[in-house]
PDB file of C-alpha atoms in Angstrom:
ATOM      1  CA  MET S   1      56.014 146.751  66.314  1.00  0.00           C
ATOM      2  CA  HIS S   2      55.383 150.010  64.499  1.00  0.00           C
ATOM      3  CA  THR S   3      57.898 152.584  63.330  1.00  0.00           C
ATOM      4  CA  PHE S   4      57.439 156.144  64.551  1.00  0.00           C
ATOM      5  CA  TYR S   5      59.372 159.204  63.417  1.00  0.00           C
ATOM      6  CA  PHE S   6      60.318 162.149  65.623  1.00  0.00           C
ATOM      7  CA  ASP S   7      60.523 165.351  63.614  1.00  0.00           C
ATOM      8  CA  MET S   8      61.656 168.636  65.136  1.00  0.00           C
ATOM      9  CA  LYS S   9      59.575 171.571  64.031  1.00  0.00           C
ATOM     10  CA  ASP S  10      59.774 175.303  64.697  1.00  0.00           C
ATOM     11  CA  GLY S  11      58.220 176.463  61.463  1.00  0.00           C
ATOM     12  CA  VAL S  12      60.584 174.465  59.250  1.00  0.00           C
ATOM     13  CA  PRO S  13      60.599 170.730  60.023  1.00  0.00           C
ATOM     14  CA  VAL S  14      63.759 168.684  60.502  1.00  0.00           C
ATOM     15  CA  ARG S  15      62.728 165.220  59.367  1.00  0.00           C
ATOM     16  CA  ASP S  16      63.646 162.012  61.162  1.00  0.00           C
ATOM     17  CA  ARG S  17      64.406 159.594  58.318  1.00  0.00           C
ATOM     18  CA  VAL S  18      65.248 156.551  60.489  1.00  0.00           C
ATOM     19  CA  GLY S  19      62.532 156.296  63.133  1.00  0.00           C
ATOM     20  CA  ILE S  20      62.251 154.030  66.150  1.00  0.00           C
ATOM     21  CA  GLN S  21      59.997 151.042  66.677  1.00  0.00           C
ATOM     22  CA  PHE S  22      57.478 150.944  69.514  1.00  0.00           C
ATOM     23  CA  PRO S  23      54.660 148.475  70.155  1.00  0.00           C
ATOM     24  CA  THR S  24      52.131 151.301  70.623  1.00  0.00           C
ATOM     25  CA  ALA S  25      51.688 155.000  69.915  1.00  0.00           C
ATOM     26  CA  ALA S  26      51.676 155.577  73.692  1.00  0.00           C
ATOM     27  CA  GLY S  27      55.300 154.418  73.862  1.00  0.00           C
ATOM     28  CA  ALA S  28      56.256 156.766  71.043  1.00  0.00           C
ATOM     29  CA  ILE S  29      54.469 159.674  72.725  1.00  0.00           C
ATOM     30  CA  GLU S  30      56.286 159.017  75.996  1.00  0.00           C
ATOM     31  CA  HIS S  31      59.573 158.944  74.070  1.00  0.00           C
ATOM     32  CA  SER S  32      58.734 162.332  72.502  1.00  0.00           C
ATOM     33  CA  ARG S  33      58.175 163.775  75.967  1.00  0.00           C
ATOM     34  CA  GLU S  34      61.590 162.543  77.079  1.00  0.00           C
ATOM     35  CA  LEU S  35      63.229 163.925  73.905  1.00  0.00           C
ATOM     36  CA  ALA S  36      61.598 167.323  74.457  1.00  0.00           C
ATOM     37  CA  ARG S  37      62.646 167.399  78.117  1.00  0.00           C
ATOM     38  CA  ARG S  38      66.263 166.474  77.333  1.00  0.00           C
ATOM     39  CA  PHE S  39      66.541 168.884  74.399  1.00  0.00           C
ATOM     40  CA  GLY S  40      65.086 171.712  76.483  1.00  0.00           C
ATOM     41  CA  HIS S  41      67.702 171.159  79.190  1.00  0.00           C
ATOM     42  CA  GLU S  42      70.612 170.846  76.744  1.00  0.00           C
ATOM     43  CA  HIS S  43      69.606 173.824  74.560  1.00  0.00           C
ATOM     44  CA  PRO S  44      68.157 176.645  76.671  1.00  0.00           C
ATOM     45  CA  ASP S  45      67.289 178.797  73.624  1.00  0.00           C
ATOM     46  CA  LYS S  46      63.605 178.926  74.621  1.00  0.00           C
ATOM     47  CA  ASP S  47      62.196 178.823  71.086  1.00  0.00           C
ATOM     48  CA  CYS S  48      58.470 178.900  71.888  1.00  0.00           C
ATOM     49  CA  ASP S  49      57.559 177.230  68.579  1.00  0.00           C
ATOM     50  CA  LEU S  50      59.915 174.252  68.874  1.00  0.00           C
ATOM     51  CA  SER S  51      58.116 170.910  69.071  1.00  0.00           C
ATOM     52  CA  ILE S  52      58.854 167.228  68.704  1.00  0.00           C
ATOM     53  CA  VAL S  53      56.256 165.855  66.292  1.00  0.00           C
ATOM     54  CA  VAL S  54      55.512 162.121  66.349  1.00  0.00           C
ATOM     55  CA  ILE S  55      54.683 160.728  62.906  1.00  0.00           C
ATOM     56  CA  ASP S  56      53.442 157.194  62.319  1.00  0.00           C
ATOM     57  CA  GLU S  57      54.268 154.864  59.416  1.00  0.00           C
ATOM     58  CA  SER S  58      51.419 156.247  57.301  1.00  0.00           C
ATOM     59  CA  GLY S  59      52.768 159.807  57.653  1.00  0.00           C
ATOM     60  CA  SER S  60      50.038 160.966  60.046  1.00  0.00           C
ATOM     61  CA  GLU S  61      50.842 163.159  63.024  1.00  0.00           C
ATOM     62  CA  VAL S  62      50.198 161.232  66.222  1.00  0.00           C
ATOM     63  CA  HIS S  63      51.355 163.763  68.814  1.00  0.00           C
ATOM     64  CA  ARG S  64      53.097 167.120  69.187  1.00  0.00           C
ATOM     65  CA  GLU S  65      55.210 167.818  72.286  1.00  0.00           C
ATOM     66  CA  GLN S  66      56.428 171.364  72.925  1.00  0.00           C
ATOM     67  CA  VAL S  67      60.078 171.571  73.944  1.00  0.00           C
ATOM     68  CA  TYR S  68      59.503 174.769  75.955  1.00  0.00           C
ATOM     69  CA  PRO S  69      55.866 174.514  77.132  1.00  0.00           C
ATOM     70  CA  ASN S  70      56.158 177.377  79.619  1.00  0.00           C
ATOM     71  CA  VAL S  71      57.437 179.903  77.079  1.00  0.00           C
ATOM     72  CA  ARG S  72      54.887 182.012  75.227  1.00  0.00           C
ATOM     73  CA  GLY S  73      55.469 183.657  71.893  1.00  0.00           C
ATOM     74  CA  PRO S  74      55.218 187.397  71.326  1.00  0.00           C
ATOM     75  CA  ILE S  75      51.554 187.242  70.260  1.00  0.00           C
ATOM     76  CA  ALA S  76      50.438 185.358  73.383  1.00  0.00           C
ATOM     77  CA  ALA S  77      52.507 187.642  75.602  1.00  0.00           C
ATOM     78  CA  SER S  78      51.001 190.770  74.047  1.00  0.00           C
ATOM     79  CA  LEU S  79      47.451 189.488  74.659  1.00  0.00           C
ATOM     80  CA  ASN S  80      48.111 189.490  78.408  1.00  0.00           C
ATOM     81  CA  LYS S  81      49.303 193.095  78.554  1.00  0.00           C
ATOM     82  CA  VAL S  82      46.901 195.539  80.132  1.00  0.00           C
ATOM     83  CA  GLY S  83      46.786 198.692  78.076  1.00  0.00           C
TER      84      GLY S  83
END
C-alpha cells in the first residue's frame, strides 16, 4: 500500500497532512475524482481554478482533478468573444 495526499489548490494550496493508502495510483486518482465531484456539489462557488491534486509519498504530483471542469476562467472566456 502507498500513501497518497489530496491537496486542494486554487492558487494557494491547502495541504493534506494525513493522506490515504491505496494499492495503486489509479485508486488514488479515482478517489480524487469522487472528492472533486462531491465538493463541487456541496460548494457551488464555481472557482474555475480549484483542483484536487494527488501527491504521492515522494512529493510528486500524480494527478490533478478540476472541481469545476465546465467553468472557464476570465481569460479563456475572453478568447471566445468575437470582437
